[in-house]
CSV table of C-alpha atoms in Angstrom, one decimal:
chain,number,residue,atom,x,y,z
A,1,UNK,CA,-26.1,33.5,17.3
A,2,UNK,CA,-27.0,31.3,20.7
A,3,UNK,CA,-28.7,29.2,18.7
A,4,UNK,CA,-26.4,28.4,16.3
A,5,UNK,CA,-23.7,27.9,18.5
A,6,UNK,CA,-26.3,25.7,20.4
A,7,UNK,CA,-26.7,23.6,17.1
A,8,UNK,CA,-23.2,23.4,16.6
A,9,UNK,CA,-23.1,22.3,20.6
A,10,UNK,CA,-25.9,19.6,20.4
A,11,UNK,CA,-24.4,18.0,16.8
A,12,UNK,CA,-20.6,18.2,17.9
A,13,UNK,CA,-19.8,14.7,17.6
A,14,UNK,CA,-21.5,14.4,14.4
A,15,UNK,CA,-19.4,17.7,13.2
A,16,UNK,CA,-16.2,16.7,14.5
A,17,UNK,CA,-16.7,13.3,13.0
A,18,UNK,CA,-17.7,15.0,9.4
A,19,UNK,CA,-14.3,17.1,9.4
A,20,UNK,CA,-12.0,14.5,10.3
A,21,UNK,CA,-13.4,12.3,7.6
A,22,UNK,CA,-13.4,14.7,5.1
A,23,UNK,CA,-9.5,15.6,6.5
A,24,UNK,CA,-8.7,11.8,6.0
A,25,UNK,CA,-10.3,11.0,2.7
A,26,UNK,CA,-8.4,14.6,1.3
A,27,UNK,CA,-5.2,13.4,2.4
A,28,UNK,CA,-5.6,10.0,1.0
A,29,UNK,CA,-6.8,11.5,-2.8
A,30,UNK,CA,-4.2,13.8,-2.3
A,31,UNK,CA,-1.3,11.3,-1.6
A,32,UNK,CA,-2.0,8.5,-3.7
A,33,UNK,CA,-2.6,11.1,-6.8
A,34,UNK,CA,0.8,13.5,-6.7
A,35,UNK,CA,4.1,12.9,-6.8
A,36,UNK,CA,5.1,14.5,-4.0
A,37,UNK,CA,7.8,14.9,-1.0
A,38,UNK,CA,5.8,14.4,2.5
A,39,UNK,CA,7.1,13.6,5.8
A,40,UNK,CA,4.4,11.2,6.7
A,41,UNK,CA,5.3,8.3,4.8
A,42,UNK,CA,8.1,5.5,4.9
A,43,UNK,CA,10.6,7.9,3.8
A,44,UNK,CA,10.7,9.3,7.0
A,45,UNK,CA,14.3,8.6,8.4
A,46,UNK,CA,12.6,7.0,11.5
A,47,UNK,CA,9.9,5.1,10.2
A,48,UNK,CA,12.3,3.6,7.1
A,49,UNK,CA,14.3,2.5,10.1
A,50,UNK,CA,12.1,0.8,12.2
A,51,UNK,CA,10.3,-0.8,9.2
A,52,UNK,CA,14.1,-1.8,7.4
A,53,UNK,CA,14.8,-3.5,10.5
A,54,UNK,CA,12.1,-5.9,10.3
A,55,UNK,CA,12.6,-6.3,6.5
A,56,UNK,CA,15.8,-7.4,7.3
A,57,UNK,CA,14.8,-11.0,9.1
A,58,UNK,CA,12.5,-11.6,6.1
A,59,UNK,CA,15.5,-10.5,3.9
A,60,UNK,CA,17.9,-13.1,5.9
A,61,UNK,CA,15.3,-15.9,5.3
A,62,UNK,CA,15.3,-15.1,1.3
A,63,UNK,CA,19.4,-14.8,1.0
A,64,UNK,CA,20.1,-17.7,-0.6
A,65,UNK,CA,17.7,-16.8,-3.5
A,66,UNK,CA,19.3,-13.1,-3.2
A,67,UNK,CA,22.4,-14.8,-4.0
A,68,UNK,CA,21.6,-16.6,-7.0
A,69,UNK,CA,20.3,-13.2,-8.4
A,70,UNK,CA,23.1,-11.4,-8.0
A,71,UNK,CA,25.4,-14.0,-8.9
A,72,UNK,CA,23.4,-14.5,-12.7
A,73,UNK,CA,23.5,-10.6,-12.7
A,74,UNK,CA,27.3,-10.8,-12.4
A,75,UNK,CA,27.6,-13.7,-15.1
A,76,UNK,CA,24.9,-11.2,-17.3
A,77,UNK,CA,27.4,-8.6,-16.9
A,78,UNK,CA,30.9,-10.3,-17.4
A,79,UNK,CA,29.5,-11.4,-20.8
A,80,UNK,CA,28.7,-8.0,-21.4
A,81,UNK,CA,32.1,-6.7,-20.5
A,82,UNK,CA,33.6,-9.8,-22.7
A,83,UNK,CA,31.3,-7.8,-25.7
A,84,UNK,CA,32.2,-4.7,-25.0
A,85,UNK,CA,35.9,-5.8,-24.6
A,86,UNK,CA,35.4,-7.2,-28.0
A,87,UNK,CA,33.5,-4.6,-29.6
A,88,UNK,CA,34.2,-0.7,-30.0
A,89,UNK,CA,32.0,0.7,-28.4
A,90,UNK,CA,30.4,3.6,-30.4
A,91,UNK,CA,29.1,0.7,-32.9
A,92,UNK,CA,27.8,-0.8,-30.0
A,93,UNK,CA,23.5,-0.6,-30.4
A,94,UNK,CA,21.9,1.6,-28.1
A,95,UNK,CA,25.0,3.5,-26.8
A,96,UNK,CA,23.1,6.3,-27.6
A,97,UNK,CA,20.2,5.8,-25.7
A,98,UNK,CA,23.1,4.4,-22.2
A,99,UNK,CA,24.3,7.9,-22.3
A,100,UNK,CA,21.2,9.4,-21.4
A,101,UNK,CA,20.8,7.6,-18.6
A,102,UNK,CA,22.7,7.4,-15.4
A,103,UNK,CA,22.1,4.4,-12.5
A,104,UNK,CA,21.9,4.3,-9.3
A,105,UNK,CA,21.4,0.7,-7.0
A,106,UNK,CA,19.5,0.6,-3.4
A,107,UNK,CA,18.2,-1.9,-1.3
A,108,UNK,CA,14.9,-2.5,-0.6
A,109,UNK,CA,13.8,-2.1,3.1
A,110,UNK,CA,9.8,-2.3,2.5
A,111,UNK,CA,7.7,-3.6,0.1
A,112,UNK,CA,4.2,-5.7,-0.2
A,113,UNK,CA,2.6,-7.1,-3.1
A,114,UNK,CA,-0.9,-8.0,-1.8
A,115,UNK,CA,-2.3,-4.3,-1.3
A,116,UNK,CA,-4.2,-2.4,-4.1
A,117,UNK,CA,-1.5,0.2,-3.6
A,118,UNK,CA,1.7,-1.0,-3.6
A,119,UNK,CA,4.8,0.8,-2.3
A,120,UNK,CA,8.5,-0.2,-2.2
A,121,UNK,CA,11.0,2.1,-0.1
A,122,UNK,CA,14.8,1.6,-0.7
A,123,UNK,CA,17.6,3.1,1.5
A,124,UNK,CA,18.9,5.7,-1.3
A,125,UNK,CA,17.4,9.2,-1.4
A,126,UNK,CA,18.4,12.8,-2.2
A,127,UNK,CA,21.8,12.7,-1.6
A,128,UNK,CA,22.1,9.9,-3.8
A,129,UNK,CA,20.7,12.2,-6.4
A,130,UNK,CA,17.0,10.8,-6.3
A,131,UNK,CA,14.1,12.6,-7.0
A,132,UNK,CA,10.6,12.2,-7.5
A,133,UNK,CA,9.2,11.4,-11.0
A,134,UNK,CA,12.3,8.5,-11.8
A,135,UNK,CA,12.1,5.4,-12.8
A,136,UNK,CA,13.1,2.2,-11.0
A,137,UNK,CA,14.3,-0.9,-12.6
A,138,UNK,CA,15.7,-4.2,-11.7
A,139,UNK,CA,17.9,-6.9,-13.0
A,140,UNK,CA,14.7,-8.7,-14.5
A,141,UNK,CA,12.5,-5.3,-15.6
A,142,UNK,CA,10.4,-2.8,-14.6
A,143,UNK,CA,9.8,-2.0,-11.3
A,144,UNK,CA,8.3,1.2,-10.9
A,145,UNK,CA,8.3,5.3,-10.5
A,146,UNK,CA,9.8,7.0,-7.8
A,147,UNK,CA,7.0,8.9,-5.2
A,148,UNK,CA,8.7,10.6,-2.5
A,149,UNK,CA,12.4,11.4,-1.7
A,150,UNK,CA,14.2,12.1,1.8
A,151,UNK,CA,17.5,12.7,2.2
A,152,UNK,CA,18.6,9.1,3.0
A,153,UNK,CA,15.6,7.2,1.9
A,154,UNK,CA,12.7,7.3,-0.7
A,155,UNK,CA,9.3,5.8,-1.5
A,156,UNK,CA,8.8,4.1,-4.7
A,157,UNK,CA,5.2,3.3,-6.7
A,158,UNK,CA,5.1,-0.4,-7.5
A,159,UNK,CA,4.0,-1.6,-10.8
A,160,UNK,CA,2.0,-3.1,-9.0
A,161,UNK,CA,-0.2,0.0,-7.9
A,162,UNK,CA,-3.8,0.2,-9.6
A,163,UNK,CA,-2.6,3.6,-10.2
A,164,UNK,CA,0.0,3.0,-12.2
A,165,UNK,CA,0.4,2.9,-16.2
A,166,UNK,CA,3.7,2.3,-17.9
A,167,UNK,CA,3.4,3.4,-21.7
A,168,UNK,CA,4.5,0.0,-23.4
A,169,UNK,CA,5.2,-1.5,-26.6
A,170,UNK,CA,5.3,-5.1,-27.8
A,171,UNK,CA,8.3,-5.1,-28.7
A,172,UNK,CA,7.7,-8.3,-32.0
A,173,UNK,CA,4.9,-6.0,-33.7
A,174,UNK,CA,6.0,-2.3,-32.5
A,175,UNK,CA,2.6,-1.5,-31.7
A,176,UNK,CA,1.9,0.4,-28.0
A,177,UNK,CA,-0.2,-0.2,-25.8
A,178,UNK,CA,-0.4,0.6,-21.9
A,179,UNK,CA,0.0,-1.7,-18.8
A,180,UNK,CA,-1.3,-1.8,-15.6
A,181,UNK,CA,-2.2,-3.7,-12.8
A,182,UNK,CA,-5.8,-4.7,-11.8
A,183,UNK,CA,-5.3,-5.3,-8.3
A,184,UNK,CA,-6.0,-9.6,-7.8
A,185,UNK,CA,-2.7,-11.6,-9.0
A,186,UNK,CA,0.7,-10.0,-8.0
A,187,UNK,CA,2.4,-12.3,-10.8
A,188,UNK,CA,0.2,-10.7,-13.7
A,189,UNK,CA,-0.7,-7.6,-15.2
A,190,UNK,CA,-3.4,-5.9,-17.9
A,191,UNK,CA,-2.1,-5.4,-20.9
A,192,UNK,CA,-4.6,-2.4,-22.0
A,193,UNK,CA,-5.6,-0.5,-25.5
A,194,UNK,CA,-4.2,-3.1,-28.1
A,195,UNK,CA,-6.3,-2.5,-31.1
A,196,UNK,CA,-8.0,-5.8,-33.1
A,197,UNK,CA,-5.5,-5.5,-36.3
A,198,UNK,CA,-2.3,-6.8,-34.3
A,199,UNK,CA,-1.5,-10.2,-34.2
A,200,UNK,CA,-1.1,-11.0,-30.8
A,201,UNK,CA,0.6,-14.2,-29.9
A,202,UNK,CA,0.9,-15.8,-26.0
A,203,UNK,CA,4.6,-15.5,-25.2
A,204,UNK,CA,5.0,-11.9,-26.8
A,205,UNK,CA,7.8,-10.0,-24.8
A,206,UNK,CA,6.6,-6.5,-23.4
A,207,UNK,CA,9.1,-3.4,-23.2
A,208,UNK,CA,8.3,-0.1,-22.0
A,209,UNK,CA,8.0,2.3,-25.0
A,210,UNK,CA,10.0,5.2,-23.9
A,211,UNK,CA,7.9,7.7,-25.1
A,212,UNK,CA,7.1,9.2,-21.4
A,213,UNK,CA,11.1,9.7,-20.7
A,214,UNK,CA,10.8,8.4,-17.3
A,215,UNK,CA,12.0,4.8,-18.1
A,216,UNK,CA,14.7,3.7,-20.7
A,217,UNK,CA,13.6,2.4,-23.7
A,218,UNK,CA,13.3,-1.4,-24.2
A,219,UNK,CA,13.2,-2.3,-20.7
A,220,UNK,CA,11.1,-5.8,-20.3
A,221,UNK,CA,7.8,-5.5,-18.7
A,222,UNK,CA,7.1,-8.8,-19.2
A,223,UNK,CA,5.5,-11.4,-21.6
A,224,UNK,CA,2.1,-12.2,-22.7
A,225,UNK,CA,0.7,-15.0,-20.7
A,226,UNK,CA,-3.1,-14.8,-22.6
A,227,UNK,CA,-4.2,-13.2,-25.1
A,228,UNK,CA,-8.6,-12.4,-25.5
A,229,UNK,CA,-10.2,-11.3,-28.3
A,230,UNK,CA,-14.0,-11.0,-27.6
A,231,UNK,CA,-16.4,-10.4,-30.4
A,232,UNK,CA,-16.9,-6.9,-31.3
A,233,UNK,CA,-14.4,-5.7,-28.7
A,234,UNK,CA,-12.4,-3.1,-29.6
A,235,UNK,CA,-9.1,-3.7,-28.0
A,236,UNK,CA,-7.4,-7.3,-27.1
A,237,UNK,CA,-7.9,-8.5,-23.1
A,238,UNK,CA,-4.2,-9.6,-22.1
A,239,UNK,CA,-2.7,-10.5,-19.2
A,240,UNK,CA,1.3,-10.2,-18.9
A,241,UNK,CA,3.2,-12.2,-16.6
A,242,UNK,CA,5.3,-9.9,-15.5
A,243,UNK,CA,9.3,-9.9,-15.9
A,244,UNK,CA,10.1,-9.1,-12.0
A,245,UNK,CA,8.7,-11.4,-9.4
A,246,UNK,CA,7.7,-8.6,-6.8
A,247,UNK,CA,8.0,-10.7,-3.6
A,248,UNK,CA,11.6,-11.1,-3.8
A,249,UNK,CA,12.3,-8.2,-4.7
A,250,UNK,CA,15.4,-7.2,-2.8
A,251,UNK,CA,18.0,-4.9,-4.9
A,252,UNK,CA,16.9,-1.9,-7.7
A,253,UNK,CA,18.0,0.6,-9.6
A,254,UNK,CA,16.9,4.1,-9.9
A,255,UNK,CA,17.5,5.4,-13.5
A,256,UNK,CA,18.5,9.2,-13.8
A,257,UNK,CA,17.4,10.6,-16.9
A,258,UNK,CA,19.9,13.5,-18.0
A,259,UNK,CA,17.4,14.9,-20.4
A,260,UNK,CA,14.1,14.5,-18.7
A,261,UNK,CA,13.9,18.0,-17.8
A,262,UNK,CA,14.8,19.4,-21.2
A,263,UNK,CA,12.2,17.2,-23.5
A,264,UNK,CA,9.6,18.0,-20.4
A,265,UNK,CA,10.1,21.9,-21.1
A,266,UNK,CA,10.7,21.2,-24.6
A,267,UNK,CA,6.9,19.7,-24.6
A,268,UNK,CA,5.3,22.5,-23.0
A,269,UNK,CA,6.8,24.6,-25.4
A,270,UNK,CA,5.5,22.9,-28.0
A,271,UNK,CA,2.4,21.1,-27.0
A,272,UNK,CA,1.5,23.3,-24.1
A,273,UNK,CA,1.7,20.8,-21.3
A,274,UNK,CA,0.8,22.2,-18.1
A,275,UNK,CA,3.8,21.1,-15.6
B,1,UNK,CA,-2.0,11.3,34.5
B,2,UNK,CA,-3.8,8.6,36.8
B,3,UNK,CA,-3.1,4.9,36.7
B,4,UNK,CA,-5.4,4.4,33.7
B,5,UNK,CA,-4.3,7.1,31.3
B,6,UNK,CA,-0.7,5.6,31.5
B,7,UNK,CA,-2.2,1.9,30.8
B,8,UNK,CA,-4.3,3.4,28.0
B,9,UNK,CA,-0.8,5.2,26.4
B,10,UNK,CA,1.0,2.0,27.0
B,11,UNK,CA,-1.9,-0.3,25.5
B,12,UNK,CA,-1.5,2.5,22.1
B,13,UNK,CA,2.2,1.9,21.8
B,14,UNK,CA,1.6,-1.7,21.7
B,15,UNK,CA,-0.8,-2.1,19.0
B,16,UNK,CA,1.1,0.1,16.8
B,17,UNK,CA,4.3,-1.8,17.6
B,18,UNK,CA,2.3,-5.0,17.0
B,19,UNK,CA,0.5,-4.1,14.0
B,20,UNK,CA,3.6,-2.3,12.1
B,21,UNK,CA,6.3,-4.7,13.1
B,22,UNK,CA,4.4,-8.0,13.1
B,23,UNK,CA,1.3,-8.2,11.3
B,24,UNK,CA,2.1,-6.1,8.6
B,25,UNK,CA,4.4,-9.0,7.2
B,26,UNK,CA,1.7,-11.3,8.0
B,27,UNK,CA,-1.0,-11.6,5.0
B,28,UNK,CA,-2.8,-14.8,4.4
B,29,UNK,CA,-2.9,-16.5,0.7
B,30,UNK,CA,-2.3,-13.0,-0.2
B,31,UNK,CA,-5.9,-11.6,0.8
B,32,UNK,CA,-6.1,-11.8,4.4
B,33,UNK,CA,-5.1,-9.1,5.9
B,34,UNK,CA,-5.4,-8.8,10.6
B,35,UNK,CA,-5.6,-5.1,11.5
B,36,UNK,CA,-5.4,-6.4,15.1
B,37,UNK,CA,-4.9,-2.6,16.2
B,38,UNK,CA,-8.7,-1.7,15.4
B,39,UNK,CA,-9.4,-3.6,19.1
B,40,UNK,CA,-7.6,-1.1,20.9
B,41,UNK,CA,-10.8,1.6,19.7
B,42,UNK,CA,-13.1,-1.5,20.4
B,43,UNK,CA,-12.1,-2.1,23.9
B,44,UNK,CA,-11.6,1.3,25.3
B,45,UNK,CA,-13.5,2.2,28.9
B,46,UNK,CA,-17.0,2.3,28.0
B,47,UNK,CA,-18.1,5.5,29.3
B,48,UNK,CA,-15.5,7.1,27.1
B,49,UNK,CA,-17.1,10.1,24.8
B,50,UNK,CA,-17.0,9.6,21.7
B,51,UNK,CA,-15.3,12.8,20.7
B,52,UNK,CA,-12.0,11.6,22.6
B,53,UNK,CA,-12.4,8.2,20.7
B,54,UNK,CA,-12.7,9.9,17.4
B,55,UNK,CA,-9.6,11.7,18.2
B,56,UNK,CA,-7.2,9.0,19.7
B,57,UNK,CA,-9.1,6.8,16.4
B,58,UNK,CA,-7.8,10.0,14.1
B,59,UNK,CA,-4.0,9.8,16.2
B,60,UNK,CA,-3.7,5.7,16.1
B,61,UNK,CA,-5.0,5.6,12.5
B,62,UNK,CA,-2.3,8.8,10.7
B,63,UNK,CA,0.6,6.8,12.6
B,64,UNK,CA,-0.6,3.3,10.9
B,65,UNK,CA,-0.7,5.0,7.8
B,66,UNK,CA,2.9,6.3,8.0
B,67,UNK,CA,4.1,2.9,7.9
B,68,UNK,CA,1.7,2.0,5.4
B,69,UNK,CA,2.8,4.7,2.9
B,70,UNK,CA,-1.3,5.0,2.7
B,71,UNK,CA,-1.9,8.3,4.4
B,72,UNK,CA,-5.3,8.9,5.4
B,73,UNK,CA,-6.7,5.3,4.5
B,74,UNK,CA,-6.8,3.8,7.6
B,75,UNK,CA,-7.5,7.0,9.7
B,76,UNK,CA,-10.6,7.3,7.7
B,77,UNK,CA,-11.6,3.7,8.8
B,78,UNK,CA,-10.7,3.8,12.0
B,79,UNK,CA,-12.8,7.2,12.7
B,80,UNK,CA,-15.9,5.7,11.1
B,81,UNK,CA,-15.2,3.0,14.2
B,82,UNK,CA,-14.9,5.0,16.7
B,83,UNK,CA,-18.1,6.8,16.1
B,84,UNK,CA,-20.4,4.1,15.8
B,85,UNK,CA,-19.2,2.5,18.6
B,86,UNK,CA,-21.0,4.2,21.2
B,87,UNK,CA,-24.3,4.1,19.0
B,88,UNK,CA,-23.9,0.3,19.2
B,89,UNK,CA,-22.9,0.0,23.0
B,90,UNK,CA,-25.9,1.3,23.7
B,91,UNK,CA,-28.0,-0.5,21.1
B,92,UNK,CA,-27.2,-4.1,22.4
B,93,UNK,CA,-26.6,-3.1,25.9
B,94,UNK,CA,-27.3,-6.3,27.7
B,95,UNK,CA,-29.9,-6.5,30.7
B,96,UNK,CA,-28.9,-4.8,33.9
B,97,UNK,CA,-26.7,-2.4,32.2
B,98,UNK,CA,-23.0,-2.8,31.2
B,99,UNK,CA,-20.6,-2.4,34.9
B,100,UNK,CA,-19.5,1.3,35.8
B,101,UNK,CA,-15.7,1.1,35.1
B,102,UNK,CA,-15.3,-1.6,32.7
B,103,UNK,CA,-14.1,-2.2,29.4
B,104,UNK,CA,-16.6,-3.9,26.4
B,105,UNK,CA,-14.6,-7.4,27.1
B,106,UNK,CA,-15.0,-10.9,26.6
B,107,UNK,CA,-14.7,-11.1,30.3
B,108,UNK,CA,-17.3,-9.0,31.6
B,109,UNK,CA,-19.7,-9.6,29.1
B,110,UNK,CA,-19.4,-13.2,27.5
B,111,UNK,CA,-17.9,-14.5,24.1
B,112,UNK,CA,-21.4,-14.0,22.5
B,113,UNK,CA,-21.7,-10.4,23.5
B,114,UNK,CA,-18.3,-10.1,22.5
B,115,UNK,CA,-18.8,-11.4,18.9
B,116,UNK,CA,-22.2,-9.6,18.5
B,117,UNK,CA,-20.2,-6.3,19.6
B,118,UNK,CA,-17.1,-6.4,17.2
B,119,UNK,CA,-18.2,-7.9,14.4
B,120,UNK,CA,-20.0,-5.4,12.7
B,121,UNK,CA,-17.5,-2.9,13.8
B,122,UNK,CA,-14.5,-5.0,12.1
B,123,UNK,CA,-16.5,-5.4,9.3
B,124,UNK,CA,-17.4,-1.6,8.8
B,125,UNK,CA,-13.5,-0.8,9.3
B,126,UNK,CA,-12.2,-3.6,6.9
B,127,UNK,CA,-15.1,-2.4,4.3
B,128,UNK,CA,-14.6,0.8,4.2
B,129,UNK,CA,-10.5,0.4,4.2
B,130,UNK,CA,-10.4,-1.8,0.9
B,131,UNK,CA,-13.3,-0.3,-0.9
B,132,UNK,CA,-11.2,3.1,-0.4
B,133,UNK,CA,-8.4,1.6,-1.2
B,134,UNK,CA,-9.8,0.1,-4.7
B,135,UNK,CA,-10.7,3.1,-5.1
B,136,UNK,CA,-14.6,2.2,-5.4
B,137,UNK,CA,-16.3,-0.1,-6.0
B,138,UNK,CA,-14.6,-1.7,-9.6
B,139,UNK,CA,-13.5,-4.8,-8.5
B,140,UNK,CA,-16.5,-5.6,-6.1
B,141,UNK,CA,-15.8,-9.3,-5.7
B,142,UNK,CA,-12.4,-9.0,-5.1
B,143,UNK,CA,-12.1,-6.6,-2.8
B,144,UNK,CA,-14.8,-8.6,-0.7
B,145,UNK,CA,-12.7,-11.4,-0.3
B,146,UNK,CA,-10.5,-9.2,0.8
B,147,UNK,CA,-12.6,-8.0,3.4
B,148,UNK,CA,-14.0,-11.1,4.3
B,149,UNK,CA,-10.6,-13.2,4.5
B,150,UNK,CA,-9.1,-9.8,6.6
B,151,UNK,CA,-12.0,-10.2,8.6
B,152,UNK,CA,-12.0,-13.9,9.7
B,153,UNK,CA,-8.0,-13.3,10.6
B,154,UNK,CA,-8.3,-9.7,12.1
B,155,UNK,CA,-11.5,-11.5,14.9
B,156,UNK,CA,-9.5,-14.5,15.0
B,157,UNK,CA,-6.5,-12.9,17.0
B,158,UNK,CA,-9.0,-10.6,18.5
B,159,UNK,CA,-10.5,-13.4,19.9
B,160,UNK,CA,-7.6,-15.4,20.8
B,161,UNK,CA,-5.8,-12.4,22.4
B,162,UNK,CA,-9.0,-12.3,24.5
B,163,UNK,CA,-8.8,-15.3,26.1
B,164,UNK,CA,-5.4,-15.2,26.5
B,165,UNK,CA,-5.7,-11.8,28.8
B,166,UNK,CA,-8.3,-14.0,30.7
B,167,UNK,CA,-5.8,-16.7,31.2
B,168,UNK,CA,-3.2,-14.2,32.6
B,169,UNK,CA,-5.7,-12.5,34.9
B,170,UNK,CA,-6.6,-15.9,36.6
């Protein structure tokens, strides 16, 4: 017993240093793998305040660009309201698929591009009804999935995440395929798993698929900005150029999927999915 | 708490201000990253033990990481620092023996010690932070730009912050 405790007294920097490593590298596999809601992240009510506040003198440098957003969205969507005006609306396209969906804008307060982990945090959380596993849009496309909720604030997972895949489709062919970011070029992403057999052509739009029910249908990704085929590959190399430019990013919306819950229980039913 | 507890307090609220509010906007052709806040491990009293270094490396790192939304990453980095610090003070102590009382700065001990010093240790902290954070090593070349660029900015306004508390204490 003295020795051991002697051992454990001679080597205790070299233990202490061993469990707070092993601490750190758990909390950072756990965090960057689960969805989950933590305290020690920008969500924090604090933090999100401290790090809006300096957003907000980069945001003020950016405002005339903001402006000229929101002002094409609001052309974008008189137009539509001229259609709908026009147009009853149950043999409108895809009224079926708006239904299922509900919307919910916020303002960025955080966000980088340059990281190989990406996060944006926006100043709407669970009382706006936000929880974690939605998905985040913007006037251009995709933007990501949300990660952690607070009550006023939440952390989002950028597309631009090495972590993240977004099931896709092209939306020409109808063939899927999966996108994600390799880490180097904020502006492009991967474009993975398209088989030989589809005709790929540069300037190809990319929409998410769907099939996941955490984004909307049809939602631009982006478009193909190179297409590959290398000799006895199996699938295409692509890069997409993608739809949103992520360093102005300034306004989103978080998309609330009434049925997510149902066709999630409805698949482990079925296919036994673990939750 | 004696006179140099409170400066050491003060000098750990000021690189976390610094790095979170300032520097974390600042990134270079979109690669260069300055973690300016590893220099307050680097330049810590010199007879401090290294357990209390790992520890106030472990508290400094956790609260960068809140703001970073990258909880554990830089803690891990900053840990691995702190403990090889003290092995390397006393591997390139210079002849006659570092001064009782004084911190591992450019003033005591020269720019060339200085370089010699924190060099390596910026470079272990910046390597293992973005091969962690790539998740391996996949994209080797990359992320060693990455490390390199962060690397040249992070000693840059090390160095120039160095000489500029120089300038203030003539």
């Amino acid at each position: 017993m003295l020795r051991l405790l002697n051992f454990l007294f001679h080597y205790r920097a070299f233990l202490t240093f061993l469990s707070l490593e092993i601490f750190c590298a758990w909390l950072w596999v756990g965090n960057s793998q689960y969805q989950n809601t933590i305290f020690f992240n920008t969500s924090n009510r604090m933090v999100a305040e401290a790090v809006g506040t300096t957003h907000r003198i980069s945001e003020y440098v950016s405002l005339r660009k903001t402006n000229e957003e929101l002002s094409e969205e609001n052309a974008q969507l008189r137009t539509l309201l001229l259609q709908l005006n026009r147009v009853e609306a149950s043999s409108l396209p895809g009224v079926d698929s708006l239904v299922r969906y509900e919307f919910v804008s916020a303002r960025v307060i955080n966000n980088s591009v340059a990281r190989f982990k990406n996060f944006i945090t926006i100043d709407r959380g669970e009382d706006a009804g936000i929880r974690p596993g939605m998905a985040v849009i913007s006037t251009a496309g995709a933007v990501g999935k949300v990660k952690s909720v607070s009550a006023h604030f939440s952390v989002i997972t950028s597309l631009l995440n090495i972590d993240e895949q977004v099931s896709s489709v092209i939306s020409r062919t109808g063939n899927f395929a999966t996108t994600q970011w390799d880490g180097t070029d904020p502006r492009t992403a991967q474009l993975l798993y398209v088989p030989r057999h589809v005709k790929l052509l540069a300037g190809d739009t990319i929409v998410t698929s769907g099939y996941n029910a955490v984004f909307p249908e049809g939602i631009l990704i982006g478009t193909v900005k190179e297409a590959r085929l290398n000799k006895e590959a199996l699938f295409y190399e692509v890069r997409v150029e993608l739809a949103q430019d992520f360093s102005s990013l300034y306004y989103v919306r978080i998309v609330r999927s009434e049925l997510k819950s149902e066709l999630d229980s409805l698949e482990r039913v079925t296919i036994g999915k673990q939750p | 708490m004696n006179r140099s507890g409170i400066l050491v307090v003060l000098y750990f609220v000021i690189y976390l201000l610094v790095q979170v509010m300032l520097f974390k906007q600042l990134v270079l052709f979109n690669t260069a990253f300055c973690f300016v806040y590893v220099a307050f491990i680097l330049l810590l009293p010199i007879e401090t033990n290294s357990m209390a270094l790992m520890v106030v490396a472990f508290v400094l790192g956790i609260s960068v990481d809140v703001f970073y939304d990258s909880l554990g990453l830089h803690a891990m980095s900053l840990v691995l620092v702190a403990y090889v610090r003290n092995f390397w003070l006393k591997l390139i102590t210079p002849q006659g023996g570092y001064d009782a009382g004084q911190g591992p700065t450019l003033t005591v001990n020269g720019v060339q010690w200085f370089v010699v010093y924190s060099l390596p240790l910026v470079f272990i902290h910046h390597g293992t932070l973005f091969f962690a954070e790539a998740g391996g090593f996949g994209i080797f070349w990359y992320t060693m730009l990455k490390v390199m660029t962060s690397l040249m900015f992070t000693m840059t306004v090390i160095l120039f912050l160095q000489y500029f508390s120089i300038r203030r204490r003539r």
